[in-house]
Amino acid sequence: MTDLSLTELTIADARAKLRAGEVSAVELTDTYLAAIDAANEKLNAYVAVTADKARQMAAASDARIARGEAGALEGIPLGIKDLFATEGVHTQAASHILDGFKPRYESTVTANLWADGAVMLGKLNMDEFAMGSSNETSYYGPVINPWRAEGSNTDLVPGGSSGGSAAAVAAWLCAGATATDTGGSIRQPAALTGTVGIKPTYGRCSRWGTVAFASSLDQAGPIARDVRDAAILLKSMASVDPKDTTSVDLPVPDYEGAVGQSIRGLKIGIPKEYRIDGMPQEIETLWQKGVDWMRDAGAEIVEISLPHTKYALPAYYIVAPAEASSNLARYDGVRYGLRVAGKDITDMYEKTRAAGFGDEVKRRIMIGTYVLSAGYYDAYYLRAQKVRTLIKRDFEQVFEAGVDAILTPATPSAAFGVADQDMAADPVKMYLNDIFTVTVNMAGLPGIAVPAGLDAKGLPLGLQLIGRPFDEETLFRTGHVIEQAAGRFSPKRWW
Amino acid sequence: MTIIDTRLPDPKRLISGATGEWEVIVGMEIHAQISSHAKLFSGASTAFGAEPNSNVSLVDAAMPGMLPVINEECVRQAIRTGLGLKAQINHRSIFDRKNYFYPDLPQGYQISQYKQPIVGEGVVIVSVGPAKDGSFEEIEVGIERLHLEQDAGKSMHDQHPTMSYVDLNRSGVALMEIVSKPDIRSSDEAKAFLTKLRTILRYLGTCDGNMDEGSMRADVNVSVRRPGAPFGTRCEIKNVNSIRFVGQSIESEARRQIAILEDGGTIDQETRLFDPAKGETRSMRSKEEAHDYRYFPDPDLVPLEFDQAYVDALAQHLPELPDEKKARFMEKLGLSEYDASVLVSEKAVADYFEKVAEGRDGKAAANWVINDLLGALNKAGKDIENTPVSPDQLGAIIDLIKDGTISGKIAKDLFEIVFSEGGNPGVLVEERGMKQVTDAGAIEKAVDDVIAANPDKVEQVKAKPTLAGWFVGQVMKATGGKANPQAVNVLVKEKLGIDG
């Protein structure tokens, strides 16, 4: 049995040991590959492991370290969400319709990581096309949360859609992972697995080479073991990209430098509209703890109002499916991926898409097609866009009033069971997982989820901090304060 | 939207049916491929005639995760075209997705502009004619809008017994869709409008206008009504690919509609296709079968914005357009409206003419270009781009007439030699002895010879002085046409003792 303790190093610690020559990149990579080998059958976090490529990349990293040419992430083994195009490697958005698809191009985000010396371990499971909050819509089967309730053997979901990313980070199957967030797909799974996840401002990371779900909402970000690691990863992932005209030409700051900075004098807003009906006492208590930690660290706490919050979720479930219905039209069996033969072209389309897409994806394509149809566009899509403008304005007014960051719960509950009957019976219940996170996507703002405690069953819960556009630094500062106060949380190995 | 009828019914354009007169109403949507090296949202080449699927980028093939990036040259071309159509330029426009499934549409949607196009209302002055008396009538055809959009690829159904092939070379190529108002009232006007529009685009260099290569195609909306009545129900004839077919399709479609209406029927709004072999239109799909395109703003693209300074800079470098050129030719060079119209109809012809006319008499240059050059080119099946006679050569011929080296008659022969064999006109005249004889002694000898050989005619001319012309003709014949006719005339009269 391999000694897996190397996998428990944070990126910051591994970086120091690699540079000091205390461990080699190949050694670190091999350890992670062994850990994946031992765990993946049970956790199902990876849909493809690229062992040979990982060892080659690690050997190249060792050579660069020896030459004194180490990049910012030199030799750090990462897992990549299956949504990112990786040249010559499985890229299917965990969907059957992209069967066998291996792009001959590399996404800008992953190319940035490799340019900084990171090592790819493989591709991570996810909800199909990033549609889901439990990682149960994957064609490759559900990811199992490394966390279990105390004294229970019941399998829990890791959240979604970046469930594979969150589970792999929490279970020490990679040092950090890429993820994407359209309505909460980084922050919700991070909260459900005791990891840190940040969705940066829309436009901070290039979307080029990332399979699109809802273009105006999709944004890449990292999931990591702690706030510092998240800062290190985001620094490498972020860039302006001439191939994505929605990416923004602003310098990428030294996010790591913000970690540990005082928050004395910062104004933290507590939105009253986030105190939703039927919110569990545990969540309420956790939120209050967060307020206290902020205050204790010298921040000023102010109650704020974001009056259009209640319209965010319904509006989101119009805008996102509308864009998805169009973005997913290209999966037609003509050029790549799955093709199911038919008697004519229409029959081929229908058979291919019927066999290639899962139920949740089909549901959203149908919703999206409906809301864009003649006669319904004004009532749904146009109105949802108006709501979006109002939500954005809510935030702008709060920030104009001097608020530096907003503190909210990350999710309405801790991890729930795989194949939960309630959620299976009513998709809207599943959609409610995103209640605290979607507003951030609708407004294009940055948001971070940081573990803040355990519930009564011993499952992790997270808090969310929302920042001004392109002020991720304040999120790392404030997130670090929560991390310092709450401590860090790891699952007990059972796998 | 209310459509404003800008024109009064004109009896000379009406079509006679069995039960009376009908007026045809035409509006057009022209798809013009933008002249640019790269596609609208990708860097792939737009060159015509490449191997199938060789000019296809990852974006054009709609690979997962690909994003469109606007090609600024295409934006400039659209603005230039808008300026050429005297149209409103919108400083902010939006790209939308038009969603439908087809194998030659890899994204499953076409990126187009729906509610906020880059160019708004404009106008094209169309010269219709000439009539029998040589006059032209000028009509105004309103432009509703111009927007940017992607072209689709091409499905090929003749490559395999059971499968269709797809060529994506054209997928993503930039098109301008130019929509006219329903201001056209006959097939002749429609043809003249399309011709004029093509001329403007070619002058601007924003579209090569080659309809046979598919770089310009027209959708023609046709309806008929009793003169002065409200607009009738229209049918749209899709993808007509020559100016001649536009005329034919309108004629046949108008007659089809008139026949239905005169039989007491009604017109169904539908999309039709023109079959050039049969010379008629046939139904393609009815209004009920029309797609729901689910337009919505493309979230991959930010709004297209620029300021007036950007437009002004483009306006400053706009070439002279046909209307202005025609006016200048008439005013500054004294050309007739007919000559000016012919010369400006093609930019290459106008450019050729201007080179010939530079430093020379404009009318003479116009006559030579229109009557001789264009005539010869037409006969030889060549166009102005590969004329065998350069402007310098033609200019030299005109100069040789002007300075008396050759006569006008000899000049026609010289032109034919230059056209078919090439060469320097001045040198040819020397080598082939075509020079006009101005040597007084030589002419005098020829005159003397003719008088001496025809004593009977000399007698007759005394009674009838106009017979002097016969002597001139004989002298010209004897000198092979090279003698200066004026000099011969003077000498003959002098020798015969006839007063000037």
Coordinates of C-alpha atoms in Angstrom, one line a residue, chain A residues 98 101 104-105 207-211 215-216 242-246 323 326-327 329-331 335-336 345 349 353 369 372-374 377 381, chain B residues 58 61-70 97 99 101-103 105-109 115 163 168 292 294-297 299-302:
Chain A
L98 CA -20.0 13.5 -27.3
F101 CA -14.8 13.1 -28.7
R104 CA -7.5 18.8 -31.3
Y105 CA -7.4 22.0 -29.3
R207 CA -14.6 30.6 -22.0
W208 CA -12.8 29.6 -25.1
G209 CA -12.5 25.8 -25.3
T210 CA -15.0 25.2 -22.5
V211 CA -18.1 23.4 -23.6
S215 CA -22.8 31.5 -22.4
S216 CA -23.8 34.7 -20.5
P242 CA -8.7 37.6 -27.8
K243 CA -10.6 34.5 -28.7
D244 CA -13.3 35.3 -26.2
T245 CA -14.7 38.8 -26.7
T246 CA -16.6 38.6 -23.4
E323 CA -29.1 29.8 -24.0
S326 CA -29.3 27.0 -28.7
N327 CA -25.8 26.1 -27.5
A329 CA -28.1 22.5 -31.1
R330 CA -24.6 21.7 -32.5
Y331 CA -24.8 18.2 -31.1
R335 CA -19.7 16.2 -37.4
Y336 CA -18.6 14.6 -34.1
I345 CA -31.6 13.6 -41.8
Y349 CA -31.2 14.1 -35.6
R353 CA -30.4 13.5 -29.7
T369 CA -37.0 26.2 -26.8
L372 CA -37.8 31.5 -26.9
S373 CA -40.8 30.5 -29.1
A374 CA -42.8 33.1 -31.0
Y377 CA -40.4 35.3 -25.9
Y381 CA -37.1 35.5 -22.0
Chain B
L58 CA -12.9 25.2 -35.6
A61 CA -17.3 23.7 -37.9
A62 CA -19.0 24.6 -34.5
M63 CA -16.6 22.5 -32.4
P64 CA -17.5 22.4 -28.7
G65 CA -16.4 25.4 -26.8
M66 CA -15.6 27.6 -29.8
L67 CA -16.5 31.3 -29.7
P68 CA -17.1 33.8 -32.5
V69 CA -14.9 36.9 -32.7
I70 CA -16.1 39.7 -35.0
R97 CA -29.0 33.9 -33.1
N99 CA -32.1 28.9 -34.6
F101 CA -31.5 22.6 -37.8
Y102 CA -29.8 21.9 -41.1
P103 CA -26.6 19.8 -41.8
L105 CA -25.5 25.0 -40.5
P106 CA -23.1 23.5 -38.0
Q107 CA -23.9 25.7 -35.0
G108 CA -27.6 24.9 -35.3
Y109 CA -28.1 28.7 -35.5
K115 CA -34.0 43.9 -34.2
M163 CA -25.9 10.1 -48.4
L168 CA -18.4 24.1 -45.0
D292 CA -40.0 29.6 -35.7
R294 CA -36.4 31.7 -31.8
Y295 CA -34.3 34.8 -32.3
F296 CA -32.4 36.0 -29.2
P297 CA -29.3 38.1 -28.7
P299 CA -24.6 35.8 -25.6
D300 CA -21.2 35.1 -27.0
L301 CA -20.9 38.5 -28.6
V302 CA -21.0 41.9 -27.0

